[in-house]
Amino acid sequence: MRQPLIAGNWKMNSSKADTTDLLNGIKAGIGEIRQAAVAVCPPFPYLYLAEEMLAGTAIAYGSQDLSPEPEGAFTGQVSAAMLKDFGCTYAIIGHSERRLFNAETDDIIAQKYAQAVKHGLTPILCVGETLEERESGKTEEVVAKHLDGVLDAHGVEAFKQGVIAYEPVWAIGTGVTATPEQAQDVHAFLRGRIAAKSQQVADLVQILYGGSMKPNNAEELIGQTDIDGGLIGGAALKAADFLAICKAGDANA
Ligand code: PGA
């Protein structure tokens, strides 16, 4: 049985005051979450606050990105070692917003994945199709390409220390959620692709759903056989909503 994971992707939102309030709110309710693993991914500058405020709690934290390079003359970038230094557990990698706005390729994403693993972080690899790709019947082709970027570069064993997040681009921040069946189909496809190389790794790897997961749809989504939790954007910015989704994770543990 895979442990459900609920991870909040705060994107470029928050401030010192908001971060303090939100983390206090999540801390206040975390005692009721018994089975699911819970993580937050604030913007880089607030990771120091997460480190301070979440010490000794069951709430893990991570980054929304990291550098594909280990160190050196890479102005503006943040390395895996630095994230580890701040106590991060996770690093989101290859989010569709970075693929789109920062022109990230599968090769760069595979390098980031390797950096994360090398420094003991757990990468959360995002994959997902646009609406146009779905409507032209290319969903499996697209998510396979995103997954294969890491599979081909680092082998199936790399997923022993990694999480996958299926995030249909058309569902992100739109309020339109994939139906449980649509999501389950893609999750099963991804797990099957890993199983073709290693059944053991396929049985282990957590595959999260992301894209307008909210308190009112989380339980049904996470209830699907191959959906092991959620990567939450908008609803992760309100402690009550985020905790409600964590409870849905608990209910499916
Ligand atoms: P959303 O974002 O929950 O606001 O749709 C999810 C994500 O982009 O990770």
XYZ file of N, CA and C and ligand atoms in Angstrom:
768
model
N 0.857 -1.209 0.000
C 0.000 0.000 0.000
C 0.882 1.245 0.000
N 0.618 2.138 -0.919
C 1.415 3.365 -0.984
C 0.809 4.431 -0.065
N 1.686 5.129 0.652
C 1.196 6.198 1.531
C 0.745 7.390 0.688
N -0.436 7.933 0.931
C -0.840 9.125 0.183
C 0.059 10.317 0.547
N 0.310 11.152 -0.436
C 1.093 12.374 -0.227
C 0.280 13.564 -0.732
N 0.151 14.566 0.101
C -0.509 15.810 -0.316
C 0.548 16.909 -0.257
N 0.841 17.496 -1.402
C 1.891 18.526 -1.460
C 1.291 19.824 -1.983
N 1.579 20.904 -1.296
C 1.079 22.215 -1.711
C 2.111 22.948 -2.554
N 1.700 23.380 -3.731
C 2.565 24.177 -4.610
C 2.063 25.616 -4.544
N 2.775 26.428 -3.784
C 2.294 27.799 -3.555
C 2.533 28.701 -4.762
N 3.339 28.266 -5.706
C 3.697 29.085 -6.874
C 4.267 30.437 -6.401
N 4.086 31.503 -7.189
C 4.686 32.796 -6.798
C 3.680 33.607 -5.988
N 3.280 33.018 -4.868
C 2.329 33.670 -3.962
C 2.926 33.688 -2.573
N 2.428 34.570 -1.744
C 2.784 34.672 -0.330
C 3.726 35.835 -0.033
N 3.918 36.052 1.258
C 4.804 37.088 1.797
C 5.275 36.514 3.125
N 6.133 37.216 3.832
C 6.553 36.698 5.143
C 5.320 36.531 6.042
N 4.464 37.565 6.041
C 3.285 37.509 6.916
C 2.338 36.378 6.486
N 2.093 36.273 5.180
C 1.182 35.216 4.696
C 1.748 33.828 4.975
N 3.058 33.692 4.783
C 3.687 32.384 5.012
C 3.528 31.988 6.473
N 3.766 32.962 7.354
C 3.634 32.687 8.793
C 2.209 32.251 9.119
N 1.231 32.985 8.603
C -0.174 32.649 8.886
C -0.536 31.272 8.337
N -0.141 31.030 7.103
C -0.524 29.772 6.460
C 0.133 28.580 7.164
N 1.408 28.718 7.480
C 2.085 27.598 8.161
C 1.498 27.391 9.555
N 1.175 28.487 10.251
C 0.543 28.329 11.568
C -0.801 27.623 11.434
N -1.555 27.992 10.409
C -2.861 27.362 10.183
C -2.724 25.867 9.909
N -1.760 25.505 9.098
C -1.574 24.074 8.770
C -1.076 23.327 10.013
N -0.159 23.972 10.735
C 0.348 23.333 11.968
C -0.791 23.063 12.959
N -1.719 23.999 13.039
C -2.813 23.864 14.015
C -3.673 22.639 13.714
N -3.762 22.250 12.436
C -4.646 21.133 12.092
C -3.934 19.835 11.779
N -2.630 19.854 11.745
C -1.902 18.675 11.237
C -2.065 17.466 12.160
N -2.349 17.726 13.447
C -2.513 16.625 14.398
C -3.628 15.673 14.009
N -4.586 16.179 13.229
C -5.713 15.323 12.824
C -5.375 14.461 11.617
N -4.263 14.735 10.999
C -3.881 13.945 9.816
C -2.991 12.800 10.296
N -3.468 11.580 10.126
C -2.763 10.450 10.743
C -1.973 9.602 9.761
N -2.429 9.532 8.524
C -1.820 8.567 7.590
C -1.078 9.253 6.439
N -1.665 10.321 5.922
C -1.091 10.936 4.721
C 0.189 11.696 5.056
N 1.129 11.698 4.130
C 2.304 12.565 4.244
C 1.902 13.939 3.699
N 2.395 14.993 4.347
C 1.991 16.355 3.987
C 3.245 17.194 3.737
N 3.214 17.980 2.668
C 4.366 18.836 2.357
C 3.884 20.162 1.777
N 4.660 21.206 2.000
C 4.379 22.500 1.370
C 5.610 22.931 0.565
N 5.346 23.600 -0.549
C 6.445 24.099 -1.389
C 6.272 25.599 -1.601
N 6.785 26.404 -0.668
C 6.706 27.863 -0.800
C 7.765 28.372 -1.781
N 7.696 29.646 -2.149
C 8.768 30.227 -2.961
C 10.113 30.170 -2.201
N 11.200 30.193 -2.955
C 12.544 30.054 -2.348
C 12.777 30.921 -1.106
N 12.444 32.244 -1.143
C 12.843 33.078 0.001
C 12.195 32.652 1.311
N 11.072 31.930 1.225
C 10.360 31.579 2.459
C 10.740 30.208 2.999
N 11.676 29.554 2.319
C 12.087 28.233 2.814
C 12.738 28.347 4.194
N 13.402 29.481 4.463
C 14.023 29.609 5.785
C 12.947 29.657 6.873
N 11.798 30.280 6.525
C 10.690 30.337 7.494
C 10.103 28.948 7.694
N 9.982 28.201 6.600
C 9.474 26.831 6.703
C 10.412 26.026 7.599
N 11.703 26.200 7.395
C 12.667 25.454 8.215
C 12.469 25.780 9.693
N 12.318 27.072 9.981
C 12.142 27.500 11.379
C 10.815 27.036 11.957
N 9.758 27.248 11.188
C 8.413 27.027 11.746
C 7.976 25.566 11.742
N 8.566 24.767 10.859
C 8.090 23.378 10.740
C 8.997 22.379 11.456
N 10.049 22.885 12.092
C 10.949 21.976 12.826
C 10.131 21.204 13.862
N 10.331 19.910 13.894
C 9.660 19.084 14.899
C 8.199 18.776 14.582
N 7.696 19.210 13.405
C 6.316 18.873 13.021
C 6.337 17.750 11.986
N 5.145 17.266 11.646
C 5.051 16.205 10.633
C 4.921 16.794 9.227
N 5.119 18.102 9.106
C 4.952 18.751 7.796
C 6.319 18.907 7.125
N 6.458 18.272 5.987
C 7.707 18.403 5.214
C 7.587 19.617 4.299
N 8.701 20.026 3.734
C 8.650 21.142 2.791
C 9.661 20.936 1.675
N 9.449 21.700 0.620
C 10.334 21.551 -0.530
C 10.269 22.778 -1.413
N 11.014 22.730 -2.509
C 11.094 23.865 -3.429
C 10.200 23.603 -4.643
N 10.045 24.656 -5.451
C 9.236 24.533 -6.671
C 10.098 24.294 -7.900
N 11.397 24.311 -7.691
C 12.334 24.163 -8.809
C 13.722 24.008 -8.206
N 14.712 23.722 -9.023
C 16.107 23.767 -8.593
C 16.986 23.833 -9.833
N 18.258 24.124 -9.639
C 19.168 24.249 -10.775
C 19.570 22.869 -11.297
N 19.761 22.761 -12.616
C 20.301 21.506 -13.156
C 21.806 21.382 -12.902
N 22.416 22.481 -12.419
C 23.870 22.503 -12.207
C 24.176 22.337 -10.716
N 25.356 21.785 -10.395
C 25.671 21.581 -8.978
C 26.058 22.861 -8.231
N 26.855 23.716 -8.859
C 27.257 24.973 -8.197
C 28.008 25.839 -9.206
N 28.291 27.078 -8.830
C 29.163 27.901 -9.663
C 28.488 29.114 -10.254
N 28.990 29.540 -11.419
C 28.578 30.797 -12.031
C 27.256 30.634 -12.777
N 26.176 30.555 -12.018
C 24.839 30.411 -12.604
C 23.912 31.394 -11.897
N 24.061 32.652 -12.279
C 23.365 33.737 -11.583
C 21.866 33.479 -11.463
N 21.380 33.632 -10.271
C 19.932 33.516 -10.048
C 19.445 32.113 -9.774
N 20.330 31.117 -9.883
C 19.861 29.745 -9.693
C 20.095 29.259 -8.259
N 19.378 28.224 -7.893
C 19.459 27.659 -6.546
C 19.762 26.171 -6.668
N 20.808 25.731 -5.988
C 21.248 24.342 -6.168
C 20.544 23.375 -5.218
N 20.619 22.111 -5.576
C 20.049 21.048 -4.735
C 20.724 21.038 -3.363
N 22.035 21.266 -3.342
C 22.750 21.255 -2.056
C 22.235 22.363 -1.139
N 21.940 23.533 -1.727
C 21.405 24.638 -0.913
C 20.047 24.271 -0.333
N 19.224 23.633 -1.150
C 17.886 23.244 -0.671
C 17.999 22.234 0.461
N 18.954 21.325 0.302
C 19.181 20.334 1.357
C 19.646 21.034 2.634
N 20.481 22.054 2.462
C 21.002 22.845 3.573
C 19.861 23.484 4.379
N 18.770 23.809 3.684
C 17.611 24.406 4.350
C 16.607 23.356 4.795
N 16.990 22.089 4.720
C 16.132 21.023 5.257
C 14.998 20.588 4.349
N 15.089 20.933 3.050
C 14.021 20.509 2.137
C 13.996 18.985 1.995
N 12.791 18.457 1.837
C 12.619 17.037 1.526
C 12.348 16.859 0.033
N 11.526 17.754 -0.532
C 11.058 17.600 -1.916
C 11.549 18.738 -2.811
N 11.537 18.493 -4.117
C 11.725 19.554 -5.108
C 10.794 19.246 -6.282
N 9.883 20.178 -6.557
C 9.022 20.019 -7.741
C 9.884 20.260 -8.978
N 9.700 19.424 -9.979
C 10.544 19.497 -11.180
C 9.676 19.389 -12.429
N 9.938 20.274 -13.394
C 9.246 20.159 -14.683
C 7.782 20.537 -14.635
N 7.433 21.454 -13.723
C 6.040 21.920 -13.719
C 5.715 22.532 -15.085
N 4.478 22.386 -15.518
C 4.124 22.872 -16.868
C 4.346 24.369 -17.001
N 4.223 25.118 -15.887
C 4.469 26.555 -15.977
C 5.939 26.839 -16.262
N 6.821 25.982 -15.792
C 8.243 26.155 -16.095
C 8.556 25.647 -17.505
N 7.898 24.572 -17.911
C 8.102 24.100 -19.295
C 7.681 25.201 -20.267
N 6.569 25.881 -19.941
C 6.020 26.895 -20.841
C 6.751 28.229 -20.741
N 6.876 28.773 -19.529
C 7.413 30.136 -19.396
C 8.936 30.176 -19.331
N 9.561 29.064 -19.020
C 11.021 29.050 -18.909
C 11.655 28.101 -19.910
N 10.842 27.651 -20.859
C 11.327 26.810 -21.962
C 12.135 25.605 -21.472
N 11.676 24.991 -20.406
C 12.409 23.819 -19.903
C 12.148 22.600 -20.777
N 13.210 21.938 -21.135
C 13.101 20.740 -21.966
C 13.184 19.495 -21.082
N 12.829 18.357 -21.672
C 12.922 17.097 -20.921
C 14.372 16.816 -20.512
N 15.329 17.249 -21.314
C 16.747 17.040 -20.973
C 17.135 17.824 -19.725
N 16.746 19.093 -19.685
C 17.058 19.922 -18.507
C 16.376 19.346 -17.281
N 15.130 18.939 -17.454
C 14.354 18.394 -16.329
C 15.027 17.113 -15.810
N 15.539 16.294 -16.728
C 16.246 15.070 -16.296
C 17.513 15.427 -15.517
N 18.188 16.504 -15.916
C 19.383 16.938 -15.148
C 18.986 17.413 -13.759
N 17.877 18.119 -13.680
C 17.397 18.584 -12.369
C 17.045 17.392 -11.492
N 16.417 16.410 -12.110
C 16.026 15.200 -11.369
C 17.273 14.557 -10.759
N 18.316 14.467 -11.558
C 19.558 13.832 -11.085
C 20.180 14.628 -9.942
N 20.155 15.948 -10.054
C 20.701 16.792 -8.977
C 19.933 16.568 -7.678
N 18.617 16.512 -7.797
C 17.789 16.304 -6.600
C 18.159 14.981 -5.939
N 18.162 13.921 -6.723
C 18.428 12.585 -6.164
C 19.819 12.541 -5.541
N 20.775 13.119 -6.254
C 22.159 13.099 -5.778
C 22.301 13.740 -4.398
N 21.478 14.741 -4.129
C 21.586 15.458 -2.848
C 20.524 15.034 -1.840
N 19.891 13.915 -2.104
C 18.971 13.363 -1.108
C 17.613 14.035 -1.051
N 17.270 14.787 -2.110
C 15.919 15.356 -2.187
C 15.030 14.377 -2.958
N 13.733 14.457 -2.732
C 12.797 13.645 -3.517
C 12.185 14.523 -4.596
N 12.528 14.291 -5.859
C 11.931 15.101 -6.920
C 10.468 14.721 -7.141
N 9.649 15.725 -7.389
C 8.254 15.492 -7.803
C 8.195 15.882 -9.273
N 8.239 14.880 -10.143
C 8.316 15.120 -11.591
C 6.911 15.337 -12.158
N 6.669 16.532 -12.719
C 5.347 16.836 -13.276
C 5.286 16.470 -14.753
N 4.195 15.845 -15.129
C 3.940 15.502 -16.530
C 2.499 15.884 -16.844
N 2.209 16.180 -18.100
C 0.809 16.489 -18.411
C 0.643 17.119 -19.773
N -0.538 16.915 -20.336
C -0.840 17.377 -21.698
C -1.664 18.663 -21.696
N -1.572 19.418 -22.786
C -2.425 20.601 -22.963
C -3.792 20.133 -23.489
N -4.722 21.070 -23.510
C -6.067 20.733 -24.009
C -5.996 20.312 -25.486
N -5.209 21.043 -26.237
C -5.080 20.734 -27.665
C -4.531 19.317 -27.866
N -3.533 18.986 -27.045
C -2.949 17.636 -27.147
C -3.975 16.572 -26.765
N -4.755 16.836 -25.722
C -5.793 15.863 -25.334
C -6.808 15.710 -26.449
N -7.247 16.841 -26.993
C -8.307 16.771 -28.004
C -7.830 16.129 -29.290
N -6.517 16.153 -29.511
C -6.043 15.458 -30.716
C -5.549 14.045 -30.386
N -5.947 13.544 -29.230
C -5.668 12.136 -28.898
C -4.218 11.848 -28.552
N -3.492 12.891 -28.116
C -2.054 12.696 -27.875
C -1.674 12.602 -26.403
N -2.649 12.467 -25.519
C -2.344 12.497 -24.083
C -1.248 11.493 -23.711
N -1.431 10.245 -24.106
C -0.458 9.212 -23.694
C 0.918 9.473 -24.298
N 0.920 9.905 -25.544
C 2.199 10.206 -26.209
C 2.959 11.295 -25.441
N 2.231 12.331 -25.020
C 2.870 13.471 -24.344
C 3.376 13.072 -22.951
N 2.523 12.413 -22.174
C 2.981 12.071 -20.811
C 4.089 11.017 -20.866
N 4.047 10.153 -21.871
C 5.118 9.154 -22.030
C 6.444 9.861 -22.308
N 6.402 10.888 -23.143
C 7.622 11.633 -23.477
C 8.177 12.319 -22.214
N 7.300 12.925 -21.439
C 7.750 13.583 -20.205
C 8.367 12.565 -19.241
N 7.726 11.414 -19.116
C 8.236 10.383 -18.197
C 9.557 9.803 -18.724
N 9.595 9.558 -20.026
C 10.782 8.926 -20.617
C 12.021 9.808 -20.509
N 11.813 11.143 -20.405
C 12.955 12.036 -20.226
C 13.811 11.562 -19.054
N 13.178 11.184 -17.976
C 13.912 10.708 -16.789
C 14.219 9.218 -16.907
N 13.243 8.446 -17.379
C 13.460 6.983 -17.504
C 14.672 6.665 -18.385
N 14.752 7.336 -19.532
C 15.838 7.043 -20.474
C 17.184 7.542 -19.950
N 17.162 8.700 -19.270
C 18.429 9.267 -18.802
C 18.952 8.528 -17.568
N 18.079 8.126 -16.676
C 18.546 7.624 -15.373
C 18.071 6.220 -15.026
N 17.232 5.629 -15.872
C 16.770 4.262 -15.615
C 15.615 4.231 -14.626
N 14.947 3.096 -14.605
C 13.728 2.968 -13.796
C 14.024 3.076 -12.298
N 15.236 2.676 -11.903
C 15.592 2.710 -10.469
C 15.515 4.136 -9.916
N 15.661 5.132 -10.797
C 15.604 6.538 -10.351
C 14.253 6.855 -9.716
N 13.234 6.076 -10.056
C 11.911 6.353 -9.492
C 11.707 5.728 -8.118
N 12.747 5.041 -7.631
C 12.680 4.577 -6.236
C 12.768 5.773 -5.303
N 13.431 6.831 -5.768
C 13.521 8.054 -4.964
C 12.906 9.202 -5.736
N 11.615 9.067 -6.016
C 10.964 10.133 -6.762
C 9.463 9.950 -6.719
N 8.773 11.023 -7.032
C 7.315 11.032 -7.072
C 6.952 11.584 -8.440
N 5.842 11.108 -9.000
C 5.358 11.635 -10.280
C 4.070 12.404 -10.001
N 3.870 13.509 -10.700
C 2.594 14.219 -10.576
C 2.002 14.363 -11.969
N 0.825 13.760 -12.176
C 0.113 13.960 -13.444
C -0.726 15.221 -13.315
N -0.361 16.236 -14.106
C -1.069 17.512 -14.050
C -1.499 17.923 -15.455
N -2.735 17.584 -15.823
C -3.215 18.037 -17.136
C -3.210 19.562 -17.161
N -2.550 20.144 -18.153
C -2.372 21.608 -18.189
C -3.725 22.318 -18.209
N -4.690 21.708 -18.870
C -6.020 22.325 -18.996
C -6.787 22.351 -17.671
N -6.299 21.638 -16.686
C -6.985 21.594 -15.385
C -6.285 22.467 -14.346
N -5.109 22.992 -14.683
C -4.340 23.748 -13.689
C -4.866 25.164 -13.565
N -5.334 25.489 -12.376
C -5.793 26.851 -12.090
C -7.050 27.253 -12.845
N -7.723 26.303 -13.478
C -8.883 26.637 -14.309
C -10.199 26.357 -13.610
N -10.144 25.568 -12.534
C -11.397 25.151 -11.902
C -12.003 23.949 -12.610
N -11.451 23.569 -13.757
C -11.901 22.355 -14.450
C -11.001 21.215 -13.997
N -11.579 20.212 -13.371
C -10.783 19.101 -12.860
C -10.953 17.919 -13.804
N -9.901 17.133 -13.988
C -10.074 15.883 -14.732
C -11.072 15.027 -13.958
N -11.901 14.269 -14.665
C -12.794 13.354 -13.942
C -11.924 12.268 -13.310
N -12.430 11.624 -12.256
C -11.643 10.549 -11.652
C -11.245 9.486 -12.685
N -12.129 9.221 -13.642
C -11.817 8.207 -14.662
C -10.711 8.683 -15.603
N -10.821 9.936 -16.030
C -9.769 10.488 -16.918
C -8.418 10.437 -16.225
N -8.398 10.855 -14.953
C -7.130 10.879 -14.220
C -6.626 9.451 -14.014
N -7.505 8.563 -13.559
C -7.093 7.179 -13.307
C -6.503 6.547 -14.579
N -7.121 6.798 -15.719
C -6.613 6.211 -16.974
C -5.153 6.605 -17.208
N -4.857 7.889 -17.010
C -3.481 8.350 -17.268
C -2.532 7.820 -16.188
N -2.999 7.808 -14.950
C -2.154 7.261 -13.868
C -1.822 5.799 -14.129
N -2.826 5.040 -14.559
C -2.597 3.620 -14.833
C -1.616 3.461 -16.004
N -1.761 4.339 -16.990
C -0.838 4.295 -18.131
C 0.602 4.552 -17.671
N 0.780 5.574 -16.828
C 2.134 5.914 -16.343
C 2.711 4.766 -15.510
N 1.870 4.212 -14.633
C 2.375 3.118 -13.795
C 2.729 1.906 -14.662
N 1.910 1.681 -15.680
C 2.168 0.556 -16.586
C 3.490 0.732 -17.325
N 3.783 1.963 -17.687
C 5.033 2.230 -18.411
C 6.241 1.954 -17.505
N 6.097 2.248 -16.237
C 7.171 1.946 -15.292
C 7.217 0.439 -15.037
N 6.036 -0.180 -14.936
C 5.982 -1.630 -14.675
C 6.647 -2.430 -15.798
N 6.599 -1.890 -17.012
C 7.230 -2.586 -18.141
C 8.738 -2.730 -17.911
N 9.295 -1.858 -17.086
C 10.732 -1.926 -16.763
C 10.957 -2.553 -15.395
N 10.086 -2.292 -14.437
C 10.225 -2.885 -13.105
C 8.883 -2.852 -12.373
N 8.332 -4.020 -12.143
C 7.060 -4.101 -11.409
C 7.250 -3.599 -9.985
N 8.419 -3.876 -9.430
C 8.689 -3.474 -8.048
C 8.636 -1.944 -7.909
N 9.297 -1.253 -8.823
C 9.300 0.216 -8.758
C 7.888 0.751 -9.026
N 7.188 0.136 -9.974
C 5.825 0.587 -10.302
C 4.908 0.459 -9.090
N 5.095 -0.588 -8.302
C 4.251 -0.785 -7.119
C 4.554 0.242 -6.038
N 5.789 0.729 -6.023
C 6.243 1.656 -4.985
C 5.936 3.117 -5.283
N 6.068 3.509 -6.534
C 6.130 4.952 -6.847
C 4.769 5.626 -6.641
N 4.814 6.771 -5.922
C 3.586 7.544 -5.717
C 3.330 8.386 -6.960
N 2.085 8.330 -7.455
C 1.695 9.172 -8.587
C 0.561 10.080 -8.113
N 0.869 11.384 -8.044
C -0.095 12.373 -7.547
C -0.892 12.927 -8.715
N -2.097 13.391 -8.420
C -2.864 14.136 -9.411
C -2.800 15.614 -9.042
N -2.667 16.485 -10.035
C -2.719 17.922 -9.802
C -3.507 18.607 -10.898
N -4.267 19.608 -10.520
C -5.092 20.343 -11.490
C -6.465 20.563 -10.895
N -6.621 21.710 -10.202
C -7.897 22.056 -9.569
C -8.414 20.966 -8.636
N -7.498 20.334 -7.882
C -7.959 19.450 -6.812
C -8.402 20.344 -5.655
N -9.603 20.083 -5.169
C -10.227 20.915 -4.130
C -10.816 19.995 -3.066
N -11.227 20.576 -1.913
C -11.829 19.730 -0.877
C -13.014 18.906 -1.392
N -13.778 19.445 -2.346
C -14.985 18.713 -2.771
C -14.730 17.617 -3.806
N -13.535 17.549 -4.373
C -13.300 16.458 -5.339
C -12.110 15.574 -4.958
N -11.419 15.958 -3.881
C -10.168 15.252 -3.550
C -10.396 13.788 -3.196
N -11.434 13.528 -2.403
C -11.589 12.165 -1.911
C -11.857 11.187 -3.056
N -12.688 11.609 -3.995
C -13.003 10.716 -5.117
C -11.768 10.499 -6.004
N -11.022 11.573 -6.225
C -9.811 11.430 -7.057
C -8.798 10.510 -6.374
N -8.523 10.799 -5.112
C -7.483 10.018 -4.416
C -7.968 8.579 -4.180
N -9.284 8.392 -4.264
C -9.847 7.045 -4.107
C -9.557 6.127 -5.287
N -9.092 6.675 -6.395
C -8.789 5.827 -7.565
C -7.536 4.980 -7.290
N -7.555 3.792 -7.869
C -6.496 2.808 -7.594
C -5.087 3.365 -7.748
N -4.860 4.132 -8.803
C -3.484 4.562 -9.096
C -3.208 6.012 -8.742
N -4.111 6.642 -8.000
C -3.901 8.041 -7.586
C -3.505 8.045 -6.110
N -2.284 8.517 -5.851
C -1.694 8.378 -4.513
C -1.600 9.702 -3.768
N -2.414 10.670 -4.161
C -2.383 11.944 -3.465
C -2.517 13.087 -4.453
N -2.153 14.285 -4.007
C -2.364 15.443 -4.861
C -1.241 16.459 -4.779
N -1.048 17.161 -5.900
C -0.189 18.348 -5.932
C -1.161 19.517 -6.082
N -1.225 20.345 -5.047
C -2.318 21.298 -4.907
C -1.810 22.719 -5.106
N -2.420 23.460 -6.017
C -2.042 24.859 -6.224
C -2.933 25.777 -5.403
N -3.960 26.321 -6.041
C -4.827 27.321 -5.408
C -5.318 26.932 -4.018
N -5.773 25.704 -3.876
C -6.358 25.280 -2.593
C -5.299 25.088 -1.505
N -4.025 25.163 -1.883
C -2.964 25.027 -0.871
C -2.685 26.350 -0.176
N -3.320 27.430 -0.654
C -3.069 28.757 -0.076
C -4.038 29.081 1.056
N -4.967 28.187 1.305
C -5.887 28.355 2.448
C -5.726 27.143 3.338
N -5.351 27.395 4.598
C -5.056 26.272 5.497
C -6.232 25.307 5.597
N -7.453 25.841 5.702
C -8.617 24.962 5.894
C -8.819 24.061 4.678
N -8.676 24.624 3.483
C -8.866 23.820 2.264
C -7.755 22.778 2.130
N -6.550 23.222 2.408
C -5.414 22.290 2.280
C -5.575 21.125 3.259
N -5.946 21.459 4.491
C -6.122 20.402 5.497
C -7.273 19.474 5.126
N -8.317 20.034 4.525
C -9.447 19.179 4.104
C -8.969 18.175 3.046
N -8.095 18.616 2.168
C -7.559 17.703 1.147
C -6.642 16.665 1.806
N -5.877 17.097 2.808
C -5.036 16.135 3.545
C -5.913 15.056 4.197
N -7.072 15.474 4.694
C -7.991 14.493 5.309
C -8.503 13.520 4.253
N -8.736 14.004 3.053
C -9.159 13.112 1.967
C -8.046 12.103 1.672
N -6.809 12.553 1.829
C -5.679 11.622 1.674
C -5.710 10.565 2.767
N -5.969 11.003 3.978
C -6.079 10.086 5.120
C -7.163 9.036 4.886
N -8.286 9.517 4.355
C -9.437 8.629 4.167
C -9.110 7.524 3.159
N -8.124 7.766 2.338
C -7.759 6.773 1.306
C -6.477 6.045 1.635
N -6.009 6.196 2.858
C -4.731 5.541 3.215
C -4.967 4.059 3.461
P -4.137 24.172 -9.133
O -2.582 23.999 -9.460
O -4.468 23.244 -7.975
O -4.304 25.624 -8.769
O -4.882 23.796 -10.374
C -1.938 22.753 -9.393
C -0.501 22.881 -9.827
O -0.225 23.610 -10.779
O 0.406 22.253 -9.238
